[in-house]
Coordinates of C-alpha atoms in Angstrom, one line a residue:
Chain A
M1 CA 0.1 -0.1 0.0
T2 CA 1.0 3.3 -1.1
V3 CA 0.5 6.6 0.6
D4 CA 0.7 10.0 -1.2
I5 CA 2.8 12.4 1.0
D6 CA 2.9 16.0 -0.3
K7 CA 6.5 16.9 -0.6
S8 CA 6.4 20.5 -0.6
D9 CA 9.7 21.7 0.9
D10 CA 13.0 22.5 -1.1
P11 CA 15.5 19.1 -1.5
K12 CA 18.6 21.8 -1.5
E13 CA 18.0 23.0 1.6
G14 CA 19.6 19.7 3.0
P15 CA 19.6 19.0 6.5
R16 CA 18.2 21.9 9.1
D17 CA 18.4 22.4 12.7
A18 CA 15.7 20.6 14.2
S19 CA 15.7 23.0 17.6
S20 CA 15.2 26.3 15.4
T21 CA 12.7 24.9 12.9
A22 CA 9.5 22.8 13.5
P23 CA 9.3 19.4 11.3
E24 CA 6.8 19.4 8.6
S25 CA 3.7 17.8 9.4
I26 CA 2.3 15.2 7.1
K27 CA 0.1 16.1 4.4
A28 CA -1.7 12.9 3.0
I29 CA -4.8 11.8 1.4
P30 CA -7.2 11.0 4.4
V31 CA -9.3 7.7 4.2
R32 CA -13.1 8.5 2.5
H33 CA -15.4 6.8 5.6
Y34 CA -18.5 6.1 2.9
G35 CA -20.3 4.3 5.0
R36 CA -20.8 7.6 7.7
Y37 CA -21.7 9.8 4.7
V38 CA -24.7 6.9 4.1
S39 CA -25.8 6.7 8.0
A40 CA -25.9 10.3 8.0
V41 CA -28.1 10.5 5.1
V42 CA -30.5 7.1 6.8
A43 CA -30.4 9.2 10.1
I44 CA -31.3 12.6 8.8
G45 CA -33.9 10.9 6.6
V46 CA -35.4 9.4 9.5
L47 CA -35.6 12.4 12.0
V48 CA -36.9 14.6 9.6
A49 CA -39.8 11.7 8.7
L50 CA -40.7 12.0 12.6
V51 CA -40.9 15.5 12.2
Y52 CA -43.0 15.3 9.4
A53 CA -45.5 13.0 10.9
F54 CA -45.8 14.8 14.2
A55 CA -46.3 17.9 11.9
Q56 CA -49.4 16.3 10.2
G57 CA -50.6 14.8 13.6
D58 CA -53.7 17.1 14.9
V59 CA -51.7 18.5 17.9
N60 CA -52.4 22.1 18.9
W61 CA -48.9 23.3 19.4
G62 CA -50.1 27.0 20.1
A63 CA -51.5 25.4 23.5
I64 CA -48.2 24.9 24.8
P65 CA -47.0 28.3 25.2
D66 CA -50.8 29.5 26.0
Y67 CA -50.1 26.9 29.1
F68 CA -46.6 27.3 30.1
F69 CA -46.8 29.9 32.6
D70 CA -50.1 29.2 33.8
G71 CA -50.7 29.6 37.2
Q72 CA -51.7 25.4 38.0
I73 CA -48.7 24.4 35.9
L74 CA -46.4 26.8 38.0
T75 CA -48.1 25.5 41.0
G76 CA -47.3 21.6 39.4
V77 CA -43.3 23.0 39.2
K78 CA -42.9 24.3 42.6
N79 CA -44.2 21.5 44.2
T80 CA -42.0 19.0 41.8
V81 CA -39.4 20.9 42.9
I82 CA -40.2 20.8 46.8
I83 CA -40.5 17.1 47.1
T84 CA -37.3 16.8 44.5
V85 CA -35.6 18.8 47.4
L86 CA -37.0 17.5 50.3
A87 CA -37.2 13.8 49.3
M88 CA -33.7 13.6 48.2
L89 CA -32.6 15.5 51.8
L90 CA -34.3 12.6 53.1
G91 CA -33.0 10.3 51.7
V92 CA -29.2 11.5 51.8
V93 CA -29.4 11.9 55.8
L94 CA -30.8 8.5 56.2
G95 CA -28.1 7.3 53.2
I96 CA -25.0 8.6 55.3
I97 CA -26.7 7.2 58.3
L98 CA -27.0 3.6 56.9
A99 CA -24.1 3.6 55.3
V100 CA -21.9 4.0 58.6
M101 CA -24.0 1.4 60.1
R102 CA -23.5 -0.8 57.7
L103 CA -19.6 -0.5 58.1
S104 CA -19.9 -0.4 61.8
K105 CA -18.1 -3.4 63.5
N106 CA -21.3 -3.9 65.5
P107 CA -23.0 -6.6 63.9
V108 CA -26.8 -5.7 65.1
T109 CA -26.3 -2.0 63.2
S110 CA -24.8 -3.6 60.3
A111 CA -27.6 -6.8 59.6
I112 CA -30.3 -3.9 60.2
A113 CA -28.8 -1.6 57.6
W114 CA -28.5 -4.6 55.3
F115 CA -32.4 -5.8 55.7
Y116 CA -33.4 -2.1 55.1
I117 CA -31.3 -1.8 51.7
W118 CA -32.4 -5.3 50.6
F119 CA -35.8 -4.5 51.8
F120 CA -36.4 -0.9 49.8
R121 CA -34.4 -1.6 47.1
G122 CA -36.2 -5.1 46.6
T123 CA -39.8 -3.5 46.0
P124 CA -40.7 -0.7 42.9
V125 CA -40.8 2.4 44.5
Y126 CA -44.4 2.7 42.8
V127 CA -45.8 -0.1 44.8
Q128 CA -44.0 1.4 47.8
L129 CA -45.9 4.6 47.6
L130 CA -49.5 2.6 46.9
V131 CA -48.6 1.2 50.1
W132 CA -48.0 4.4 52.2
F133 CA -51.1 5.6 50.5
N134 CA -53.2 2.8 51.9
L135 CA -52.1 2.1 55.5
G136 CA -55.1 4.2 56.4
I137 CA -57.2 0.9 55.4
V138 CA -55.3 -0.6 58.3
F139 CA -54.4 1.8 61.1
E140 CA -57.6 4.2 61.8
Y141 CA -55.1 6.3 64.3
I142 CA -51.8 7.3 64.5
N143 CA -51.3 7.2 68.3
L144 CA -47.7 8.8 69.2
G145 CA -48.9 8.5 73.1
P146 CA -48.5 11.7 74.5
V147 CA -47.2 13.9 71.8
Y148 CA -49.4 13.3 69.0
K149 CA -52.9 11.6 68.1
D150 CA -54.7 11.6 64.6
E151 CA -57.2 10.3 62.3
W152 CA -54.8 8.5 60.1
S153 CA -56.2 10.3 57.0
S154 CA -56.0 13.5 58.1
F155 CA -52.1 12.8 59.2
M156 CA -50.9 10.7 56.3
T157 CA -51.5 13.9 53.9
P158 CA -51.0 13.2 49.9
F159 CA -47.6 15.2 50.6
L160 CA -46.4 13.0 53.8
C161 CA -46.8 10.2 51.4
A162 CA -44.8 11.0 49.1
L163 CA -42.2 12.2 50.7
L164 CA -41.6 8.7 52.7
G165 CA -42.5 6.8 49.5
L166 CA -39.8 8.3 47.9
G167 CA -37.4 9.6 50.7
L168 CA -37.2 6.0 52.1
N169 CA -36.7 4.4 48.8
E170 CA -33.8 6.8 48.2
A171 CA -32.0 6.0 51.3
A172 CA -31.3 2.7 50.5
Y173 CA -29.5 3.9 46.8
M174 CA -27.8 6.7 48.9
A175 CA -26.6 4.5 51.4
E176 CA -25.3 2.3 48.7
I177 CA -23.3 5.2 46.7
C178 CA -21.9 6.4 50.2
R179 CA -20.7 3.5 51.3
A180 CA -18.6 2.7 47.9
G181 CA -17.8 6.2 48.7
L182 CA -15.9 5.7 52.1
Q183 CA -14.6 2.6 51.2
A184 CA -12.6 3.8 47.8
V185 CA -10.6 6.1 50.3
D186 CA -7.0 4.4 50.5
E187 CA -6.7 3.0 54.0
G188 CA -3.0 4.6 54.2
Q189 CA -5.0 8.0 54.6
T190 CA -7.0 6.5 57.8
E191 CA -3.5 5.2 59.1
A192 CA -1.5 8.5 58.8
A193 CA -4.6 9.9 60.5
H194 CA -4.4 8.0 63.3
A195 CA -0.9 8.2 63.5
L196 CA -0.9 11.9 64.0
G197 CA -3.3 11.0 67.1
M198 CA -6.5 12.1 65.5
S199 CA -9.8 10.3 66.7
H200 CA -12.0 8.4 64.7
A201 CA -14.8 10.8 64.9
K202 CA -12.4 13.5 63.3
T203 CA -10.4 11.2 60.6
L204 CA -13.9 10.7 59.0
R205 CA -14.8 13.9 58.9
R206 CA -12.0 15.9 57.9
I207 CA -9.4 12.9 56.1
V208 CA -11.9 10.2 54.9
V209 CA -15.7 12.2 54.1
P210 CA -13.8 15.0 51.8
Q211 CA -12.4 12.1 50.0
A212 CA -15.3 10.5 49.9
M213 CA -17.6 13.2 48.1
R214 CA -15.4 13.0 45.1
V215 CA -16.8 9.5 44.6
I216 CA -20.1 10.0 46.4
V217 CA -21.5 13.1 43.9
P218 CA -21.5 12.1 40.3
P219 CA -23.9 8.9 41.4
T220 CA -25.9 11.5 43.6
G221 CA -26.1 14.1 41.1
N222 CA -27.6 11.0 39.1
E223 CA -30.0 10.3 41.6
V224 CA -31.3 13.6 42.0
I225 CA -31.8 13.8 38.7
N226 CA -33.6 10.8 38.9
M227 CA -35.7 11.4 41.6
L228 CA -37.0 14.7 39.7
K229 CA -38.4 12.2 37.3
T230 CA -39.2 9.6 39.4
S231 CA -41.5 12.3 41.5
S232 CA -43.9 11.8 38.6
L233 CA -45.0 8.8 40.1
A234 CA -46.4 10.8 43.2
V235 CA -49.5 11.3 40.8
A236 CA -50.1 8.0 42.6
V237 CA -50.9 9.6 46.0
Q238 CA -52.7 12.4 44.8
Y239 CA -49.2 14.6 45.5
T240 CA -50.0 17.6 42.9
E241 CA -47.0 18.1 41.3
L242 CA -45.9 18.8 37.6
L243 CA -47.3 15.6 36.2
R244 CA -50.7 15.9 38.2
A245 CA -51.1 19.9 37.2
T246 CA -50.7 18.8 33.4
Q247 CA -53.2 16.6 33.9
N248 CA -55.8 18.6 35.6
V249 CA -55.3 21.5 32.9
A250 CA -55.5 18.8 30.6
Q251 CA -58.8 17.7 31.5
T252 CA -60.3 21.2 31.6
S253 CA -59.1 22.5 28.5
G254 CA -59.4 19.1 26.2
A255 CA -55.6 19.4 25.2
T256 CA -53.8 16.2 26.6
V257 CA -51.0 15.2 24.4
E258 CA -50.1 19.0 24.4
M259 CA -49.9 19.0 28.2
L260 CA -47.9 15.9 28.1
F261 CA -45.4 17.7 26.2
L262 CA -45.7 20.7 28.0
A263 CA -44.9 18.6 31.2
A264 CA -41.8 17.1 29.2
V265 CA -40.1 20.1 28.3
W266 CA -40.5 21.2 32.0
Y267 CA -39.0 18.5 33.3
M268 CA -36.0 19.1 30.7
I269 CA -35.2 22.2 31.8
L270 CA -35.2 21.5 35.6
T271 CA -32.6 18.3 34.9
S272 CA -30.9 20.7 32.4
V273 CA -30.5 23.3 35.7
L274 CA -29.5 19.9 38.0
S275 CA -26.6 19.2 35.4
V276 CA -24.9 22.5 35.3
G277 CA -24.8 22.7 39.0
Q278 CA -23.8 18.9 39.1
Y279 CA -20.8 19.7 36.9
Y280 CA -19.5 23.0 39.2
L281 CA -20.4 20.5 42.1
E282 CA -17.5 17.7 40.7
R283 CA -15.3 20.6 40.2
H284 CA -15.2 21.7 43.7
Y285 CA -14.7 18.3 45.4
A286 CA -11.7 17.9 43.1
R287 CA -9.5 20.1 44.5
G288 CA -5.8 18.2 45.2
S289 CA -6.8 15.4 43.0
S290 CA -5.7 16.5 38.9
R291 CA -2.8 18.8 38.6
S292 CA -4.9 21.3 36.8
L293 CA -8.6 21.4 36.6
P294 CA -10.5 21.2 33.6
M295 CA -12.2 24.6 32.5
T296 CA -15.8 25.8 32.8
P297 CA -17.6 26.1 30.5
F298 CA -17.0 29.9 30.6
Q299 CA -13.6 30.0 30.9
R300 CA -13.8 27.7 27.7
V301 CA -15.9 30.4 25.7
R302 CA -13.6 32.8 26.7
V303 CA -10.3 31.2 26.0
N304 CA -12.0 30.0 22.9
L305 CA -13.0 34.0 22.0
L306 CA -9.1 34.8 22.7
S307 CA -7.4 32.6 20.7
L308 CA -9.7 33.5 17.7
G309 CA -7.5 35.9 15.9
R310 CA -4.7 33.2 16.1
P311 CA -3.5 30.8 13.0
K312 CA -5.0 27.0 13.7
G313 CA -2.4 25.1 15.9
G314 CA -0.9 27.7 17.3
M315 CA 0.1 26.2 20.4
A316 CA 3.5 26.2 20.1
Chain B
M1 CA 17.7 5.6 82.5
T2 CA 14.1 4.8 80.8
Q3 CA 14.7 3.2 77.6
M4 CA 12.5 5.2 74.9
V5 CA 11.1 1.5 73.3
K6 CA 11.6 -1.4 75.1
A7 CA 10.3 -4.7 73.2
E8 CA 10.3 -8.3 75.3
G9 CA 9.4 -11.5 74.0
V10 CA 6.9 -9.6 71.3
H11 CA 4.4 -11.7 69.0
K12 CA 2.0 -11.2 66.4
S13 CA 0.4 -13.0 64.1
F14 CA -2.4 -12.3 61.1
G15 CA -4.8 -15.3 61.3
A16 CA -2.7 -18.2 60.8
A17 CA 0.5 -16.3 59.2
H18 CA 2.8 -15.8 62.4
I19 CA 4.6 -12.5 61.4
L20 CA 6.7 -11.9 64.7
K21 CA 8.2 -14.4 66.8
G22 CA 9.6 -13.2 69.7
I23 CA 11.3 -10.0 69.5
D24 CA 13.7 -8.5 72.3
L25 CA 15.4 -5.2 71.7
E26 CA 15.7 -1.4 73.5
V27 CA 16.1 1.5 71.7
A28 CA 17.9 4.5 74.0
P29 CA 16.4 7.9 73.4
R30 CA 18.1 10.1 71.5
E31 CA 19.4 6.9 69.1
V32 CA 18.9 6.5 65.7
F33 CA 18.0 2.9 65.5
C34 CA 18.0 0.5 62.2
L35 CA 16.2 -2.0 60.8
I36 CA 17.1 -4.2 58.1
G37 CA 16.4 -7.6 56.8
P38 CA 14.6 -9.3 53.6
S39 CA 10.7 -8.0 52.9
G40 CA 8.6 -10.1 54.8
S41 CA 10.5 -10.4 57.6
G42 CA 8.5 -8.6 59.7
K43 CA 10.1 -5.2 60.0
S44 CA 7.4 -3.0 58.8
T45 CA 4.9 -5.1 61.3
F46 CA 7.5 -4.0 64.2
L47 CA 7.2 -0.7 63.4
R48 CA 3.5 -0.7 63.1
C49 CA 3.1 -2.4 66.7
I50 CA 5.0 0.4 68.3
N51 CA 2.2 3.1 67.8
H52 CA -0.6 0.3 68.0
L53 CA -1.7 0.5 64.4
E54 CA -1.4 -3.3 65.0
K55 CA -2.3 -5.0 68.4
I56 CA 0.7 -7.8 69.4
N57 CA -0.9 -10.9 70.3
A58 CA 2.1 -12.2 72.9
G59 CA 5.2 -9.9 75.2
R60 CA 5.3 -6.8 76.0
L61 CA 6.4 -3.3 74.2
S62 CA 6.5 0.1 75.8
V63 CA 7.3 3.4 74.7
D64 CA 8.8 6.0 77.4
G65 CA 8.0 3.6 80.4
E66 CA 4.6 3.1 79.3
L67 CA 3.1 0.1 78.1
V68 CA 1.8 0.5 74.5
G69 CA -2.6 -0.1 74.0
Y70 CA -2.9 -1.3 77.8
R71 CA -2.6 0.1 81.3
Q72 CA -1.6 -2.4 83.8
K73 CA -3.2 -2.5 87.3
G74 CA -2.2 -5.0 90.0
D75 CA -1.0 -8.0 87.5
K76 CA -4.2 -7.1 85.6
L77 CA -4.0 -5.7 82.0
Y78 CA -6.8 -3.1 80.4
E79 CA -7.0 -2.2 77.3
L80 CA -6.7 1.1 76.4
K81 CA -9.8 2.9 75.4
D82 CA -9.6 4.2 71.7
S83 CA -9.2 8.2 72.8
E84 CA -6.4 7.2 75.2
V85 CA -4.5 5.5 72.3
A86 CA -5.2 8.2 70.2
R87 CA -3.5 10.8 72.9
K88 CA -0.1 8.4 73.1
R89 CA 0.1 8.3 68.9
R90 CA 0.6 12.4 69.5
D91 CA 4.1 11.8 70.9
I92 CA 5.3 9.3 68.4
G93 CA 5.7 10.6 64.7
M94 CA 5.3 8.0 61.6
V95 CA 6.3 8.3 58.0
F96 CA 5.1 5.9 55.8
Q97 CA 6.8 4.7 52.3
R98 CA 3.6 5.5 50.6
F99 CA 4.1 9.1 51.9
N100 CA 0.3 8.8 52.9
L101 CA -0.2 12.6 52.4
F102 CA -4.0 14.1 52.7
P103 CA -4.9 14.8 49.0
H104 CA -7.0 17.0 49.4
M105 CA -4.8 19.4 51.2
T106 CA -2.0 22.0 50.6
A107 CA 1.5 21.0 51.9
V108 CA 1.2 23.3 54.4
E109 CA -2.6 22.7 55.2
N110 CA -1.4 19.1 55.6
I111 CA 1.5 20.4 58.3
M112 CA -1.2 22.3 60.4
E113 CA -3.9 19.8 60.2
A114 CA -3.0 17.7 63.4
P115 CA -2.1 20.4 65.4
I116 CA -5.2 22.1 64.9
Q117 CA -7.6 19.4 65.0
V118 CA -5.6 17.2 67.8
R119 CA -4.3 19.6 69.9
G120 CA -6.3 22.3 69.7
E121 CA -3.7 25.1 68.6
A122 CA -4.8 28.5 67.2
K123 CA -4.6 28.8 63.0
A124 CA -2.1 31.2 63.0
V125 CA 0.3 29.2 65.3
A126 CA 0.1 26.2 63.6
R127 CA 0.7 28.1 60.1
A128 CA 3.7 29.7 61.4
R129 CA 5.3 26.5 62.6
A130 CA 4.4 24.5 59.5
E131 CA 6.0 27.4 57.1
R132 CA 9.2 27.1 59.9
L133 CA 9.2 23.3 59.3
L134 CA 8.6 23.8 55.8
D135 CA 11.5 25.7 55.5
R136 CA 13.5 22.8 57.4
V137 CA 12.5 20.4 54.8
G138 CA 14.0 22.6 52.3
L139 CA 10.5 23.0 50.5
S140 CA 9.2 27.0 52.1
D141 CA 8.2 27.8 47.9
K142 CA 5.8 24.7 47.6
A143 CA 3.5 26.0 51.0
G144 CA 0.2 26.1 48.6
S145 CA 0.8 22.9 46.2
Y146 CA -1.7 20.1 46.3
P147 CA 0.4 16.3 46.8
S148 CA -0.5 15.7 43.3
Q149 CA 1.9 18.6 41.9
L150 CA 4.9 17.4 44.1
S151 CA 7.5 15.1 43.2
G152 CA 7.8 11.7 45.2
G153 CA 10.7 13.0 47.4
Q154 CA 9.1 16.4 48.1
Q155 CA 6.1 14.8 49.2
Q156 CA 8.2 12.3 51.6
R157 CA 9.8 15.7 52.9
V158 CA 6.2 17.3 53.5
A159 CA 4.9 13.6 55.1
I160 CA 7.9 14.4 57.5
A161 CA 7.5 17.9 58.4
R162 CA 3.7 17.0 58.9
A163 CA 5.4 14.3 61.7
L164 CA 7.3 16.8 63.0
A165 CA 4.6 19.1 63.6
M166 CA 3.6 16.9 66.6
E167 CA 6.7 17.6 68.3
P168 CA 7.0 13.8 68.9
K169 CA 9.7 12.2 71.1
L170 CA 9.9 9.3 68.7
M171 CA 9.7 9.0 64.9
L172 CA 9.3 6.1 62.9
F173 CA 10.4 5.7 59.5
D174 CA 8.9 2.9 57.1
E175 CA 11.0 2.4 54.4
P176 CA 10.8 6.6 53.6
T177 CA 12.9 6.1 50.6
S178 CA 12.0 2.6 49.1
A179 CA 8.9 4.1 46.7
L180 CA 11.3 7.2 45.4
D181 CA 13.3 7.4 42.2
P182 CA 16.9 6.9 43.2
E183 CA 17.8 10.5 42.4
L184 CA 15.3 12.0 44.7
V185 CA 16.4 9.9 47.7
G186 CA 19.8 11.8 48.6
D187 CA 17.3 15.1 49.9
V188 CA 14.8 12.6 51.7
L189 CA 17.9 11.1 53.6
D190 CA 19.7 14.5 54.3
V191 CA 16.6 15.8 56.4
M192 CA 16.5 12.6 58.0
R193 CA 20.7 13.0 58.6
D194 CA 19.5 16.4 60.0
L195 CA 17.0 15.1 62.6
A196 CA 19.0 12.7 64.2
Q197 CA 21.8 15.3 64.4
D198 CA 19.2 17.2 66.6
G199 CA 19.1 14.5 69.0
M200 CA 15.5 13.1 67.7
T201 CA 14.9 9.4 68.4
M202 CA 14.7 7.3 65.2
I203 CA 13.5 3.8 64.4
V204 CA 14.1 3.4 61.0
V205 CA 13.4 0.7 58.2
T206 CA 15.3 0.7 55.5
H207 CA 17.2 -0.3 52.6
E208 CA 19.6 2.4 52.5
M209 CA 22.8 0.3 53.8
G210 CA 25.1 3.8 53.8
F211 CA 22.6 5.9 55.5
A212 CA 22.9 2.7 58.7
R213 CA 26.1 2.5 58.5
E214 CA 26.5 6.4 58.8
V215 CA 23.7 7.7 60.6
G216 CA 23.0 4.9 62.7
D217 CA 23.7 4.0 66.1
A218 CA 22.7 1.0 66.0
L219 CA 21.4 -1.6 63.7
V220 CA 18.9 -5.2 63.8
F221 CA 19.1 -7.5 60.9
M222 CA 15.8 -9.6 60.8
D223 CA 14.5 -12.9 59.5
D224 CA 11.3 -14.2 59.7
G225 CA 10.1 -12.7 62.7
V226 CA 13.4 -13.1 64.9
V227 CA 16.4 -10.4 65.2
V228 CA 19.3 -12.5 64.1
E229 CA 21.6 -10.3 64.7
S230 CA 22.1 -6.5 66.4
G231 CA 24.6 -4.6 67.3
H232 CA 26.6 -1.0 65.9
P233 CA 25.9 -0.4 61.9
R234 CA 29.7 -0.1 61.5
D235 CA 30.5 -3.9 63.1
V236 CA 27.2 -5.6 61.5
L237 CA 27.4 -4.1 58.0
T238 CA 31.1 -4.9 57.4
N239 CA 31.4 -7.9 60.0
P240 CA 28.2 -10.0 60.3
Q241 CA 28.5 -13.1 62.2
H242 CA 25.4 -15.0 61.2
D243 CA 25.2 -16.8 57.6
R244 CA 21.9 -15.3 57.0
T245 CA 23.3 -12.3 57.6
K246 CA 26.2 -12.4 55.5
S247 CA 23.8 -14.0 52.7
F248 CA 21.8 -10.6 53.4
L249 CA 24.3 -8.3 52.9
S250 CA 26.1 -9.9 50.3
K251 CA 22.6 -9.2 47.7
V252 CA 22.2 -5.6 49.0
L253 CA 25.6 -4.3 49.3

């Protein structure tokens, strides 16, 4: 096989000093990837057909912007954010406790944590939500002695059902994420801290947890995004979050599919915002782990703008 | 005079593996005590027993006249609480083969951490001492660098400064130069030599025979969990008495 190399430099020039001039880069005819052209055309074709199909469908697109900032919808968005944040908070706090319990030398606490994780990971969150919702059938009253006593139905509001159902389930997953993070920290770190006279608690708080965060934060970001979407299951317990709000609007306006699209757009906006937040959080905990931190999107834009005037490959 | 470290019949096993099979030795204050021997001979394990990172199974081990990990009342031994063990470790500095610097803290923060967290020292006081120590190990310009930005030799010198920040009366070195590029070993040994001249009591597990001969006051050759031969480094290294010592030295010298 031969390769055409465009030799443009003057043969009479003779050997050149390598340190003063850069070596000439190879100029060759690149390989043609005909398969890529074909697959690109096919993909674009399918995309166009899809867009065309939806354009032909009986969709009242105008309803989406009309209802986008509707009062009911905005309440739904607010409730979705609230339940996501609170359920996640419950999940993280309980998850850390469960992770420490599982790693403890006490066999009883370790077994209890194991059982909790086994139980809540082993059942669908939808089933758990329905169980919380229907517990009123088995309990007529809630009686916490002198502290609190009420009828079950007025105690277990849709909000509390959603919070417990989503939060307790999340705790099982967060426990495993935290445990993986704590175990990922090199044992030499604990030894070094102990050798300096630090207590177990201080070693955990000052040395182990900050390093575990690097492992814990990325999957936790995924969990938050997952939680945001899973919170739509709270429809099952009558909690008025985004999806239920759009369904309510759909019932009065008759724009069923349009309102589902509207809900999808709102979910995408919220998850995009969370992704950006996750990026900066990861950067924060990457401190000291790599020689230079990756640039933030903002920094990257600035550098690209500054280098526009320079010729390509002007790295030297 | 109380010995800084005194071991009598110290045994240690991990499950079925019998690592230390009765170690007897004494380390005097201000002495540089070198431990040499093939890998797996139990040198590092013995060192880790001294600050109770490992629990001994039999025998007696004391530091500065006090038992390690136990309190004696009458003829009964009581295990020490974790907080009491931690309190005793403050006086014993340790330097690891793999440095074990805290990667999420800068060099100066690594050194300040224990004085602030363990002794409750004021930040300014801890920082001033940390900067003095960095200067002493020749790294005053690296105060703000993270461990990942330092070479192995620089990391190990920060680790020595970190141990010194607690002003220990005894320093343990667990093969401090074994993970280093040959050209970086010298800087670390210089710092250790300097420390020895200041009268620090040091127990050094090492393969640097030159350092042992030049700086060491006493030397022990260990093999298979026992002390085979001990004496002044010059005598043991140049005129070994036991066959095992001879064959080991012929391989490393």
